[in-house]
Short mmCIF file of C-alpha atoms in Angstrom, two decimals:
data_model
loop_
_atom_site.label_atom_id
_atom_site.label_comp_id
_atom_site.label_asym_id
_atom_site.label_seq_id
_atom_site.Cartn_x
_atom_site.Cartn_y
_atom_site.Cartn_z
CA MET T 1 -154.08 -35.61 -49.82
CA GLY T 2 -150.64 -37.15 -49.11
CA LEU T 3 -148.96 -39.37 -46.44
CA CYS T 4 -148.70 -38.80 -42.79
CA LEU T 5 -145.06 -38.53 -41.62
CA THR T 6 -146.03 -41.33 -38.94
CA LEU T 7 -147.63 -43.58 -41.32
CA THR T 8 -148.06 -47.24 -40.66
CA TYR T 9 -147.28 -49.53 -43.43
CA VAL T 10 -147.96 -53.28 -43.16
CA ALA T 11 -146.57 -54.99 -46.20
CA HIS T 12 -148.04 -58.59 -46.43
CA GLY T 13 -146.42 -61.16 -48.57
CA ARG T 14 -145.13 -64.87 -48.57
CA HIS T 15 -142.42 -65.54 -46.08
CA LEU T 16 -139.87 -65.36 -48.86
CA CYS T 17 -140.78 -61.82 -49.74
CA PRO T 18 -137.91 -59.62 -48.58
CA ILE T 19 -140.08 -56.21 -47.70
CA ALA T 20 -142.94 -58.08 -46.06
CA GLY T 21 -142.92 -56.43 -42.54
CA HIS T 22 -144.51 -53.70 -40.34
CA TYR T 23 -143.05 -50.38 -40.72
CA HIS T 24 -143.90 -47.43 -38.45
CA SER T 25 -143.02 -44.45 -40.57
CA LYS T 26 -142.51 -43.29 -44.27
CA ALA T 27 -138.55 -43.27 -43.55
CA GLU T 28 -138.50 -46.79 -42.12
CA PHE T 29 -140.58 -48.17 -45.07
CA HIS T 30 -138.23 -46.37 -47.78
CA GLU T 31 -135.25 -47.98 -45.69
CA GLY T 32 -137.02 -51.60 -45.35
CA THR T 33 -137.85 -51.74 -49.01
CA LYS T 34 -134.27 -50.99 -50.41
CA ALA T 35 -133.84 -54.73 -51.05
CA LEU T 36 -136.45 -54.61 -53.66
CA SER T 37 -135.88 -51.37 -55.18
CA SER T 38 -132.30 -52.07 -55.51
CA THR T 39 -133.34 -54.55 -58.29
CA TRP T 40 -134.73 -52.24 -60.55
CA ALA T 41 -133.00 -50.57 -63.39
CA SER T 42 -135.55 -47.51 -63.33
CA PRO T 43 -137.70 -46.21 -60.74
CA LEU T 44 -140.78 -48.05 -59.89
CA LYS T 45 -144.06 -46.70 -61.67
CA LEU T 46 -147.30 -47.60 -60.28
CA GLU T 47 -150.52 -47.01 -62.22
CA VAL T 48 -153.70 -47.11 -60.83
CA GLN T 49 -156.31 -49.91 -61.72
CA ASN T 50 -159.13 -49.42 -59.41
CA ILE T 51 -160.12 -47.43 -56.60
CA ILE T 52 -163.19 -48.34 -54.04
CA CYS T 53 -163.92 -45.79 -51.53
CA ASP T 54 -165.80 -45.93 -48.25
CA GLY T 55 -165.71 -43.39 -45.51
CA ARG T 56 -162.09 -43.01 -44.37
CA GLN T 57 -161.01 -46.11 -46.20
CA ALA T 58 -159.93 -46.88 -49.78
CA ALA T 59 -159.07 -50.19 -51.58
CA VAL T 60 -156.47 -49.23 -54.34
CA GLU T 61 -155.60 -51.74 -57.16
CA LEU T 62 -152.13 -50.95 -58.57
CA LYS T 63 -149.80 -52.36 -61.21
CA ALA T 64 -146.19 -51.66 -62.00
CA VAL T 65 -145.65 -50.39 -65.53
CA ASP T 66 -142.55 -49.29 -67.73
CA THR T 67 -140.33 -50.51 -64.93
CA LYS T 68 -137.31 -53.04 -65.71
CA CYS T 69 -135.16 -54.78 -63.50
CA LYS T 70 -131.30 -54.71 -63.66
CA ASN T 71 -131.22 -57.98 -65.45
CA GLY T 72 -133.49 -56.45 -68.28
CA LEU T 73 -136.56 -58.37 -67.48
CA PRO T 74 -139.89 -56.31 -66.93
CA PHE T 75 -140.96 -55.79 -63.36
CA THR T 76 -144.76 -56.43 -63.67
CA ASN T 77 -146.12 -56.60 -60.48
CA VAL T 78 -149.68 -56.13 -58.89
CA TYR T 79 -150.65 -54.62 -55.77
CA THR T 80 -153.72 -54.01 -53.38
CA TRP T 81 -153.12 -51.32 -50.85
CA ILE T 82 -155.94 -50.78 -48.18
CA CYS T 83 -155.56 -47.15 -47.02
CA VAL T 84 -156.88 -45.33 -43.95
CA PHE T 85 -157.11 -41.55 -43.83
CA ASN T 86 -157.23 -39.20 -41.10
CA GLU T 87 -159.39 -36.14 -40.76
CA GLN T 88 -156.75 -34.02 -42.72
CA ASN T 89 -157.21 -36.66 -45.63
CA LYS T 90 -153.41 -37.71 -45.07
CA ILE T 91 -152.86 -41.46 -45.29
CA VAL T 92 -152.07 -42.95 -41.83
CA LYS T 93 -152.10 -46.65 -42.50
CA ILE T 94 -151.46 -48.94 -45.50
CA ARG T 95 -152.03 -52.88 -45.49
CA ALA T 96 -150.34 -53.65 -49.02
CA TYR T 97 -150.82 -57.01 -50.43
CA MET T 98 -148.24 -57.77 -53.34
CA ASP T 99 -147.82 -60.32 -56.12
CA THR T 100 -144.94 -62.01 -54.78
#
């Protein structure tokens, strides 16, 4: 299991969310999310809270843990990712919903 290099990533969020958008590759997603990741004093650590699978799709609930912002405040966002897998069990699409 892993990410397909041509992954489609759709980040849903309020209109003020700096990373909301539609990304067409893993590299494009990493570039587009620098605005958010540059605010952390430590790398983002996500902890899986729950997974619900059905065929080639999974809903994954995640919570940011042990992550601090540069201003010293904890970064405690929660996320839900809807993941779609191909025949090789690689993730080809993620629709992400964020606590923005």
